[in-house]
mmCIF file of C-alpha atoms and ligand atoms in Angstrom:
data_model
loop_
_atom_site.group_PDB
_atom_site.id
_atom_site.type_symbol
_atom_site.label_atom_id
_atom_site.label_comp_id
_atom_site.label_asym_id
_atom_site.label_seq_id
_atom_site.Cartn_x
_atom_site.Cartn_y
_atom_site.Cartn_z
ATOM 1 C CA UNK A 28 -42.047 32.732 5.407
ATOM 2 C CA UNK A 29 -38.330 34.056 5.442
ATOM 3 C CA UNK A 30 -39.716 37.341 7.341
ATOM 4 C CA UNK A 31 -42.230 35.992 9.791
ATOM 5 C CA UNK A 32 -41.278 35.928 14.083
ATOM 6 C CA UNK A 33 -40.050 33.028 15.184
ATOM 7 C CA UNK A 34 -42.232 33.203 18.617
ATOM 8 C CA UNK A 35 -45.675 34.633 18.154
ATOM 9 C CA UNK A 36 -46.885 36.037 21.039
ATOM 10 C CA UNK A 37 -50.288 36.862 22.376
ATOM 11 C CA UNK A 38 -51.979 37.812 25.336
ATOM 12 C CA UNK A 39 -55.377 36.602 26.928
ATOM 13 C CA UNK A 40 -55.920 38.439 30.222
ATOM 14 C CA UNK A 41 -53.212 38.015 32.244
ATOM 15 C CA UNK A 42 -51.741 34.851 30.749
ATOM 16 C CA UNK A 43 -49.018 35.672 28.252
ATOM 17 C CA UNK A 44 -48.665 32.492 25.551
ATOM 18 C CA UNK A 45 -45.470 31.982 23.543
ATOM 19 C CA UNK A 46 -45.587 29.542 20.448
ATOM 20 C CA UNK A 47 -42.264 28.064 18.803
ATOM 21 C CA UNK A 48 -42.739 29.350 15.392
ATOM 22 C CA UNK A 49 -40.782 27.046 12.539
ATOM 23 C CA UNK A 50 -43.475 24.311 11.844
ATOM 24 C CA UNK A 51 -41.770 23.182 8.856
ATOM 25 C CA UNK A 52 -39.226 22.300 11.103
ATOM 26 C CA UNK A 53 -41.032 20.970 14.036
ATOM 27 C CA UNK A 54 -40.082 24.433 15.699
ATOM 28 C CA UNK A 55 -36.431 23.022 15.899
ATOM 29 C CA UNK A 56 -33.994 25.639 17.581
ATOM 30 C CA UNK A 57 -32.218 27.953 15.254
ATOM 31 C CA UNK A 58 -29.593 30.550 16.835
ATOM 32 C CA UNK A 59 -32.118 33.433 16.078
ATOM 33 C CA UNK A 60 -35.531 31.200 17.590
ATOM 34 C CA UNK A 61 -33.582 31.238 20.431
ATOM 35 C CA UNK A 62 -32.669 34.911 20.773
ATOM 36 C CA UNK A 63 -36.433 35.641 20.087
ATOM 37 C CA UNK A 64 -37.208 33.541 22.663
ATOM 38 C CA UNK A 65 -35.168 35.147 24.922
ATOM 39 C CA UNK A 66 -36.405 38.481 24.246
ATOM 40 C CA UNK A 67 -39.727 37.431 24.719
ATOM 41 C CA UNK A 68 -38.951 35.464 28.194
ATOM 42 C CA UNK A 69 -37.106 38.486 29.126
ATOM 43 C CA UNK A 70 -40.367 40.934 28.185
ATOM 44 C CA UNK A 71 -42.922 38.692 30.479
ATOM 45 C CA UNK A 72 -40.313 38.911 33.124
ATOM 46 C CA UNK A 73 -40.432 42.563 33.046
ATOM 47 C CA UNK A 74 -44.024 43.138 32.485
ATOM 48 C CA UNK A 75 -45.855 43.223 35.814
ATOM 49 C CA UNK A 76 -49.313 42.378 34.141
ATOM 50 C CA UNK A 77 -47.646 38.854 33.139
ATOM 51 C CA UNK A 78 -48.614 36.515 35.762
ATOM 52 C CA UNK A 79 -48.838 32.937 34.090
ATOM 53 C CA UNK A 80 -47.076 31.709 30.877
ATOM 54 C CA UNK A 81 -47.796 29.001 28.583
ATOM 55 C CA UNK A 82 -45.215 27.845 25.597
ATOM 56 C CA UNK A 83 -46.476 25.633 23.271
ATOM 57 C CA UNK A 84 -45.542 24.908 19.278
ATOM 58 C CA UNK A 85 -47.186 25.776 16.142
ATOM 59 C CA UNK A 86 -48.446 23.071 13.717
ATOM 60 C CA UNK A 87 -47.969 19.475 14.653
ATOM 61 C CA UNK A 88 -44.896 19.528 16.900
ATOM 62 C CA UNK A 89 -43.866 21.130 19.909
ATOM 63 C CA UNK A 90 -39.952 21.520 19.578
ATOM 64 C CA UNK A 91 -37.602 18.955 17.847
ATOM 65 C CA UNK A 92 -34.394 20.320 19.965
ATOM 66 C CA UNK A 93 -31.235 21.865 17.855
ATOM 67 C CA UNK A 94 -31.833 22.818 14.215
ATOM 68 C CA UNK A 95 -29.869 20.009 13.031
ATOM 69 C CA UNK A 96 -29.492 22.515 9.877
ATOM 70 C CA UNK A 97 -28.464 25.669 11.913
ATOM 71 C CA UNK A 98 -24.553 26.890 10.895
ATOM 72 C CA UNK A 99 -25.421 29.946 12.709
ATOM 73 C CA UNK A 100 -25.678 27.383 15.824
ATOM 74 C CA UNK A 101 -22.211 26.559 15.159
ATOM 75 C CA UNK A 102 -21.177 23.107 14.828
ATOM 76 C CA UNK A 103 -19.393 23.079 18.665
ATOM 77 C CA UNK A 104 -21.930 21.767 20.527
ATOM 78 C CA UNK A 105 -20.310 22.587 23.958
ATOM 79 C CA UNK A 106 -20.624 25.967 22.724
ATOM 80 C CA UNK A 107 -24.004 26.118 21.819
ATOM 81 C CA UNK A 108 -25.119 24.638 25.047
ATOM 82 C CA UNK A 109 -23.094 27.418 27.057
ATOM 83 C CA UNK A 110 -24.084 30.205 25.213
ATOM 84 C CA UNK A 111 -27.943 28.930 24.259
ATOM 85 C CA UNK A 112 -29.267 26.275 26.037
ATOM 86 C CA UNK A 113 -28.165 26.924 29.792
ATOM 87 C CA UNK A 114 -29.152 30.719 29.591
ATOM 88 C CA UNK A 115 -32.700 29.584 28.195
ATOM 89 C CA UNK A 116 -33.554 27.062 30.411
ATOM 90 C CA UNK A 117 -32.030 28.521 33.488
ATOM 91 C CA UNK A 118 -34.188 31.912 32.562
ATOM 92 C CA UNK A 119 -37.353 29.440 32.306
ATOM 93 C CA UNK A 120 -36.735 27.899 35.712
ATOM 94 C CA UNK A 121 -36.081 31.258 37.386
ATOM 95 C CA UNK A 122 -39.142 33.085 35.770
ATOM 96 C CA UNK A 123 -41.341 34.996 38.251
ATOM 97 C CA UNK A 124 -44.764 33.333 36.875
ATOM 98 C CA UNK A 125 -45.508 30.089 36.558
ATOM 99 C CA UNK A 126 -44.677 28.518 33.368
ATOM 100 C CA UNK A 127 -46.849 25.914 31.584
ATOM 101 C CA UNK A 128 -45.171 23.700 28.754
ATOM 102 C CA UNK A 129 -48.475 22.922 26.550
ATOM 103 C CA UNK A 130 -47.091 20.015 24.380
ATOM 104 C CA UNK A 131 -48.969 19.792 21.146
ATOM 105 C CA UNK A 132 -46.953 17.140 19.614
ATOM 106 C CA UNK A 133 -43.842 15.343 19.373
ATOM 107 C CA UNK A 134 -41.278 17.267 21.719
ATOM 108 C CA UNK A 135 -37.690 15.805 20.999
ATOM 109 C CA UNK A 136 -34.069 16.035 21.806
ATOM 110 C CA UNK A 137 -33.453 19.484 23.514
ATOM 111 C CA UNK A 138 -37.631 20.903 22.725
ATOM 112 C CA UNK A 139 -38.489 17.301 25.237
ATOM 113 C CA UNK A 140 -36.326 18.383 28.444
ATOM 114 C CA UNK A 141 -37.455 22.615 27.705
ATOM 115 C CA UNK A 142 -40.904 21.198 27.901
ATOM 116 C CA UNK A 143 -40.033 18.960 31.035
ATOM 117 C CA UNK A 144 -38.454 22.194 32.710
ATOM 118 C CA UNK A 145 -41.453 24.127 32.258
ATOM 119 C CA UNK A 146 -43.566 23.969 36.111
ATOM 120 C CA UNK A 147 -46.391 22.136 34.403
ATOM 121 C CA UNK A 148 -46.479 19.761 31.489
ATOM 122 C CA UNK A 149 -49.814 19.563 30.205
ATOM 123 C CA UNK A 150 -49.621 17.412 26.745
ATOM 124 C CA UNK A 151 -52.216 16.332 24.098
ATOM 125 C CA UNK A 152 -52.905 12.793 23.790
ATOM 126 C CA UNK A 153 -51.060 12.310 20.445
ATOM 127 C CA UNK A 154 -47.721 14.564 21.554
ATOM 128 C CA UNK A 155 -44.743 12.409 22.505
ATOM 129 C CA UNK A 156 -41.470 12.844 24.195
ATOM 130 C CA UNK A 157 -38.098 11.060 22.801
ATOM 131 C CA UNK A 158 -35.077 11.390 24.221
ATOM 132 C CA UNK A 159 -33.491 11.447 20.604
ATOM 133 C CA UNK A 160 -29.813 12.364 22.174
ATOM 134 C CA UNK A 161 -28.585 8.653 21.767
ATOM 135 C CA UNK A 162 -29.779 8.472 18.169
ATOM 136 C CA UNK A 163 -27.225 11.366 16.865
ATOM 137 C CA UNK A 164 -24.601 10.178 19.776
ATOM 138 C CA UNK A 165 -25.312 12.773 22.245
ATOM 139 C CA UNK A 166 -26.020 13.086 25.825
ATOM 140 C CA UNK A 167 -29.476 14.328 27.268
ATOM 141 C CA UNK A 168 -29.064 18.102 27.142
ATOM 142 C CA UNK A 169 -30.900 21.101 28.221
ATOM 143 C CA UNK A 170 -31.354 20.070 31.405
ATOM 144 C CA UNK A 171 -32.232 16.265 30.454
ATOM 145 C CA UNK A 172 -29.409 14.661 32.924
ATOM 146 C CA UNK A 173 -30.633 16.522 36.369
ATOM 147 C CA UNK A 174 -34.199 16.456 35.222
ATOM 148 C CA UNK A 175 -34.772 13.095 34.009
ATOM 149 C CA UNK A 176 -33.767 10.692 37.406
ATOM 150 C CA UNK A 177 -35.678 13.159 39.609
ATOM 151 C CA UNK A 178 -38.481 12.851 37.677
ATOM 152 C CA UNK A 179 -39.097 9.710 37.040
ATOM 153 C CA UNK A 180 -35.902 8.309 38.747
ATOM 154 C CA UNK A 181 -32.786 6.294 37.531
ATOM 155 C CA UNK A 182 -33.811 3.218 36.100
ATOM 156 C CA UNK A 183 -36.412 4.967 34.051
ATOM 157 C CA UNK A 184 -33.892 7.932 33.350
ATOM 158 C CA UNK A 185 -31.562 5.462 32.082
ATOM 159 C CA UNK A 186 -34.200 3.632 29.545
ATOM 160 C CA UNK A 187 -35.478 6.829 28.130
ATOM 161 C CA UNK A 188 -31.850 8.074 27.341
ATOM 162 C CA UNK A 189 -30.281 5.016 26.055
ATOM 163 C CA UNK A 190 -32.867 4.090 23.893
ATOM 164 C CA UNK A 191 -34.525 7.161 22.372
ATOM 165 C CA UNK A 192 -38.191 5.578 22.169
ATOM 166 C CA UNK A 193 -40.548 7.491 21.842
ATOM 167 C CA UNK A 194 -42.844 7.747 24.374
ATOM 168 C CA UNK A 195 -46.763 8.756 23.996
ATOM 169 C CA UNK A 196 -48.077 11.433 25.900
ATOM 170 C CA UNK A 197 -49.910 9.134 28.097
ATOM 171 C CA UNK A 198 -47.330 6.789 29.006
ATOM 172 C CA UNK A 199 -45.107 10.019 30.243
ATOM 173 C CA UNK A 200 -47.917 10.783 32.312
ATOM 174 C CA UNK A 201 -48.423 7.296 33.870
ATOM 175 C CA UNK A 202 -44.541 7.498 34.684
ATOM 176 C CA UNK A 203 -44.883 10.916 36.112
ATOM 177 C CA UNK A 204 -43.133 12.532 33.970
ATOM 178 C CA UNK A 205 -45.380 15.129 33.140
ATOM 179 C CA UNK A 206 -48.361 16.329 34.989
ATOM 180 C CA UNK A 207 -51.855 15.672 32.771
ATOM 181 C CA UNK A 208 -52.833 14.605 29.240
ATOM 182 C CA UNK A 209 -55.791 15.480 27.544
ATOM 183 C CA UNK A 210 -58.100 15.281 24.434
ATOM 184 C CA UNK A 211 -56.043 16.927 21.671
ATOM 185 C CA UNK A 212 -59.456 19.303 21.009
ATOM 186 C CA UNK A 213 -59.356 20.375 24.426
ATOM 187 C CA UNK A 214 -55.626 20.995 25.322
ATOM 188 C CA UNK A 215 -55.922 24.841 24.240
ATOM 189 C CA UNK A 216 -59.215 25.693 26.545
ATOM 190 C CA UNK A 217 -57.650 23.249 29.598
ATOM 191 C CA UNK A 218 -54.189 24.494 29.275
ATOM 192 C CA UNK A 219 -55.836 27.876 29.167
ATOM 193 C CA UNK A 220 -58.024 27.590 32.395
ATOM 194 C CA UNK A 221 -55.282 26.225 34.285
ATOM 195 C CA UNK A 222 -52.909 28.950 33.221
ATOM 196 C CA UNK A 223 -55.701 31.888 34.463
ATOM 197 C CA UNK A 224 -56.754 29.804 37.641
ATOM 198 C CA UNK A 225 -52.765 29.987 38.112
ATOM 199 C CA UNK A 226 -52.530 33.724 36.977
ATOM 200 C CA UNK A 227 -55.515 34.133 39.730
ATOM 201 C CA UNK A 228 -53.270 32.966 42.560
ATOM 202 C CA UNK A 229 -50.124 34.530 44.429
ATOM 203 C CA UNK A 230 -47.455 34.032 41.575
ATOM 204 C CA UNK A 231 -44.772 35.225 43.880
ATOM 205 C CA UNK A 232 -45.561 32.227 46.356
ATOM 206 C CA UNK A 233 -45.722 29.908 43.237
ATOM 207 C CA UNK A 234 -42.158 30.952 42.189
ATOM 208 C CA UNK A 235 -41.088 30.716 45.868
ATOM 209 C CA UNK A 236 -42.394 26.886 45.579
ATOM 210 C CA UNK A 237 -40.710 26.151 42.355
ATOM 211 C CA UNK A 238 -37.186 27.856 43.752
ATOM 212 C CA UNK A 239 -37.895 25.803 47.045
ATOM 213 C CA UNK A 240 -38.893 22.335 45.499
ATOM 214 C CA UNK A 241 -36.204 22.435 43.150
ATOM 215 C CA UNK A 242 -33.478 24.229 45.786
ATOM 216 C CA UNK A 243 -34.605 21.069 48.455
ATOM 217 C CA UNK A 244 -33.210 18.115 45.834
ATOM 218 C CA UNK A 245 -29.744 19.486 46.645
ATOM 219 C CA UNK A 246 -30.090 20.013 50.540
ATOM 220 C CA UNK A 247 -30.437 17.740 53.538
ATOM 221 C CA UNK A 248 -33.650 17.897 55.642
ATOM 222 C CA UNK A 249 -31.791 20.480 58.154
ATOM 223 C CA UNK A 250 -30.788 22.935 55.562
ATOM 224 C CA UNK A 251 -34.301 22.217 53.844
ATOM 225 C CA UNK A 252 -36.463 23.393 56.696
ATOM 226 C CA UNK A 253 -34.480 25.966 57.227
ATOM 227 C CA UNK A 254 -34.800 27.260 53.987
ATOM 228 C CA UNK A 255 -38.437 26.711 54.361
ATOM 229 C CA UNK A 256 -38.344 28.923 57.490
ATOM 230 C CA UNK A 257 -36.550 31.627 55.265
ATOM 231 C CA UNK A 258 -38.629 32.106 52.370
ATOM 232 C CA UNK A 259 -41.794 31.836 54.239
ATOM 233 C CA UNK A 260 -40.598 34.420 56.722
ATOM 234 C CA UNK A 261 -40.239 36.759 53.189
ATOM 235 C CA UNK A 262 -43.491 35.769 51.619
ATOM 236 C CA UNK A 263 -45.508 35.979 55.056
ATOM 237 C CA UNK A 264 -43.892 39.596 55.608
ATOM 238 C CA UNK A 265 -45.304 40.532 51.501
ATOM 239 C CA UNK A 266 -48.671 41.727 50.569
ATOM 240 C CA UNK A 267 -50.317 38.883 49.447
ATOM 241 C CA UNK A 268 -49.923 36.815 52.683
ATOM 242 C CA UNK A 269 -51.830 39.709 54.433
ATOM 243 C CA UNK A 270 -54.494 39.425 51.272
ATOM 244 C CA UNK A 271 -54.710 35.817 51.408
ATOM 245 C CA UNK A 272 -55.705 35.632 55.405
ATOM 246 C CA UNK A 273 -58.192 38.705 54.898
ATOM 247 C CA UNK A 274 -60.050 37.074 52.349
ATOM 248 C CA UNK A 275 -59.871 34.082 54.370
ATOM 249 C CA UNK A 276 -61.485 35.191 57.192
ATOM 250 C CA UNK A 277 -63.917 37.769 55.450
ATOM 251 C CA UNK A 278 -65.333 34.816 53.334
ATOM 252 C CA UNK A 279 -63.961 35.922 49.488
ATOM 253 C CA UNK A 280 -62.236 35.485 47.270
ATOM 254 C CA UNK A 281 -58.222 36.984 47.281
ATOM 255 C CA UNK A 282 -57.318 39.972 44.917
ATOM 256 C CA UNK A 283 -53.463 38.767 44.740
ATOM 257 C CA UNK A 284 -50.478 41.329 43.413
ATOM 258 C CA UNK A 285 -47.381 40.722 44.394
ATOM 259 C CA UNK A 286 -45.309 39.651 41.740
HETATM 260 O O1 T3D B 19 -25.341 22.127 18.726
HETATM 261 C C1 T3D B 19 -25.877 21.092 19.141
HETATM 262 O O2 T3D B 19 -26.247 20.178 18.378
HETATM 263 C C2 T3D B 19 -26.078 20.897 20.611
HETATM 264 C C3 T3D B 19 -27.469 20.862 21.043
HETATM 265 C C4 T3D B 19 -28.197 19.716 21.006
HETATM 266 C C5 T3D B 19 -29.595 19.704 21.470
HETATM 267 C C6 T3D B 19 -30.481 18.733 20.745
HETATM 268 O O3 T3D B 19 -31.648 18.980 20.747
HETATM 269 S S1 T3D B 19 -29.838 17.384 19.962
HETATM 270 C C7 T3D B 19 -31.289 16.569 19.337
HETATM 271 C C8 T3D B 19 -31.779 17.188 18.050
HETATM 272 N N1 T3D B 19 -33.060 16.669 17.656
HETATM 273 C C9 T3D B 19 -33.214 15.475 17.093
HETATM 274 O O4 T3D B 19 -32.303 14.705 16.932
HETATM 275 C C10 T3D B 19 -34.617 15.142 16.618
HETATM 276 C C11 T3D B 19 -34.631 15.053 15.102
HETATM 277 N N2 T3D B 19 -35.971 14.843 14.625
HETATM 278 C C12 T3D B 19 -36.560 13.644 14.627
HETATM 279 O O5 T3D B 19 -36.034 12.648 15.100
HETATM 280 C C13 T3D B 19 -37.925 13.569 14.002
HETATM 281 O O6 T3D B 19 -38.127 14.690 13.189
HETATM 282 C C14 T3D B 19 -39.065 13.493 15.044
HETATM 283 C C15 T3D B 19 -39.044 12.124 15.731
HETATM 284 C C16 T3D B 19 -38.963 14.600 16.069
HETATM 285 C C17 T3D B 19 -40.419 13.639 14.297
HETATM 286 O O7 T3D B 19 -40.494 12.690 13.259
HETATM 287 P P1 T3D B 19 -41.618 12.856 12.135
HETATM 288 O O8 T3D B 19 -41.510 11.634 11.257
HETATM 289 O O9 T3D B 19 -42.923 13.120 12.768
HETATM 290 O O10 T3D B 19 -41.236 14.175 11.319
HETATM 291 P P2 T3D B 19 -40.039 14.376 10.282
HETATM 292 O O11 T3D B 19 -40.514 14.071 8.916
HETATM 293 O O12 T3D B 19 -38.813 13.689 10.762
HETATM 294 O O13 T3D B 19 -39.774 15.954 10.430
HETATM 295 C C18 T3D B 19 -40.606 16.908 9.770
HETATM 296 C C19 T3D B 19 -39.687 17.954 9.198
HETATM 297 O O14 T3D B 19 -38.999 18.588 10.284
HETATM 298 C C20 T3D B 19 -38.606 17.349 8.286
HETATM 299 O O15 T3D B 19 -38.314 18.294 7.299
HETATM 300 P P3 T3D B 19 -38.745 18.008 5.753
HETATM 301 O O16 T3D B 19 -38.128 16.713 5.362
HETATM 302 O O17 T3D B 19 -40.241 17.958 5.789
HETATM 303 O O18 T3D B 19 -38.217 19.212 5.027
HETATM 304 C C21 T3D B 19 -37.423 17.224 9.234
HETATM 305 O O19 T3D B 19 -36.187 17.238 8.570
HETATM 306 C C22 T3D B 19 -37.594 18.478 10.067
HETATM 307 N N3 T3D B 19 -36.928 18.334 11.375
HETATM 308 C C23 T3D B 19 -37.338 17.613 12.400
HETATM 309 N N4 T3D B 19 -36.463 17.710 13.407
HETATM 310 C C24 T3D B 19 -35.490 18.520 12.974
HETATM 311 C C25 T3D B 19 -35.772 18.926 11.660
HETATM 312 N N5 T3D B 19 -34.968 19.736 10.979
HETATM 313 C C26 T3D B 19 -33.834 20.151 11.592
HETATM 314 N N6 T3D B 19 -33.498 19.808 12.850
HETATM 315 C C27 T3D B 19 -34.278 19.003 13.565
HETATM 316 N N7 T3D B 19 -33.957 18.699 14.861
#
């Protein structure tokens, strides 16, 4: 329907869950998906009772990248990329929660490497991931080229992006390039536990460890432990730290709030 959001969004606790809503198209990227995405990214961000978030796709697929369809995307794909894809999945990497891609089918083109960026790829056995760049004579976008090689590394990089195959759900997890796979009936109530076990735990420290993993690819073993010594200076100096030894030593479990 003409008039219906293009990201639902509900709330379970503190776990916020945003689903790409175009099924018809495989929740392909339109210019206005992708400003309602942003709003919505930029509303958890905000909202200090957000402490995980899942995105996952209605009906069969996950995210088939660009609306191959979408004028209002503009036809200069340089452009696009500037103005939609780098905001989006620089937002996603930088969120304050952590983020958990639940892949509920195929996820292709730019949907694969959003999914990929998310913290944790959890993916039902029948989703896939294809690289479909080299199909339409394209690069690996949305993060696909810096992703890809440090995931899985070079040589499988290279045969993912060249090719375009499609690759099951349990064959990205054998190559580690996604964290779990499970029973398509389960993948709501597993994603789900893992997102409130997550939402449970000191979010601030799990966005420090993101920031810190990701931050370390780029820095030399110096410059890494120092910026080990850094943040955990900042986080053992917060609330939670102080929380987290309490309940330690008094035997319970930690009420965590920082954010
Ligand atoms: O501006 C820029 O272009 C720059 C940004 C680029 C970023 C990118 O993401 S480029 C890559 C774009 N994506 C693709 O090339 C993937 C295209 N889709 C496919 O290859 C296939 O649909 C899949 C392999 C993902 C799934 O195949 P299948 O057989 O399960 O489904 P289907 O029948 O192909 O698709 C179902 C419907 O979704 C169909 O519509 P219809 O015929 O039922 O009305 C199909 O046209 C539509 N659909 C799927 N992907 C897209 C799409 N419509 C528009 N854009 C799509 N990307």
């Amino acid at each position: 329907m003409a008039d219906d959001p293009l990201v639902l969004v509900a709330q379970t606790g503190a776990v916020r869950t945003l689903t790409l809503n175009r099924p018809a198209a495989l929740n392909s990227f339109t210019a206005a998906m992708h400003r309602e995405l942003r709003a919505a990214l930029d509303a958890v961000a905000a909202d200090t009772g957000v402490r995980c978030l899942v995105l996952t796709g209605a009906g069969r697929g996950f995210c088939a990248g660009q609306d191959l369809n979408d004028a209002e995307g503009g036809f200069d794909a340089g452009e696009v990329i500037e103005r939609l894809y780098k905001p989006l999945v620089l937002r996603i990497a930088s969120m304050p929660v952590p983020v958990i891609a639940m892949v509920n089918g195929v996820a292709a083109g730019a949907g694969a490497n959003i999914a990929l960026g998310c913290d944790i790829v959890i993916a039902a056995r029948s989703a896939s991931f294809i690289q479909a760049f080299s199909k339409i004579a394209l690069i690996p976008d949305a993060g696909g080229t810096w992703l890809l090689p440090r995931l899985v590394g070079r040589a499988k990089a290279l045969g993912l992006a060249l090719t375009g195959d499609k690759l099951p759900a349990e064959a990205a997890e054998r190559l580690g390039l996604i964290w779990a796979v499970v029973d398509d009936a389960a993948l709501t109530e597993q994603t789900m536990a893992l997102a409130q076990r997550l939402a449970a735990m000191s979010v601030k420290a799990l966005a420090a460890t993101r920031r810190a993993l990701d931050d370390a690819t780029m820095l030399d073993l110096a410059a890494a432990l120092s910026n080990e010594a850094r943040v955990q200076g900042e986080l053992a100096r917060g609330a939670d730290f102080r929380e987290g030894v309490a309940a330690f030593l008094d035997k319970r479990s930690a009420k965590f709030s920082d954010r």
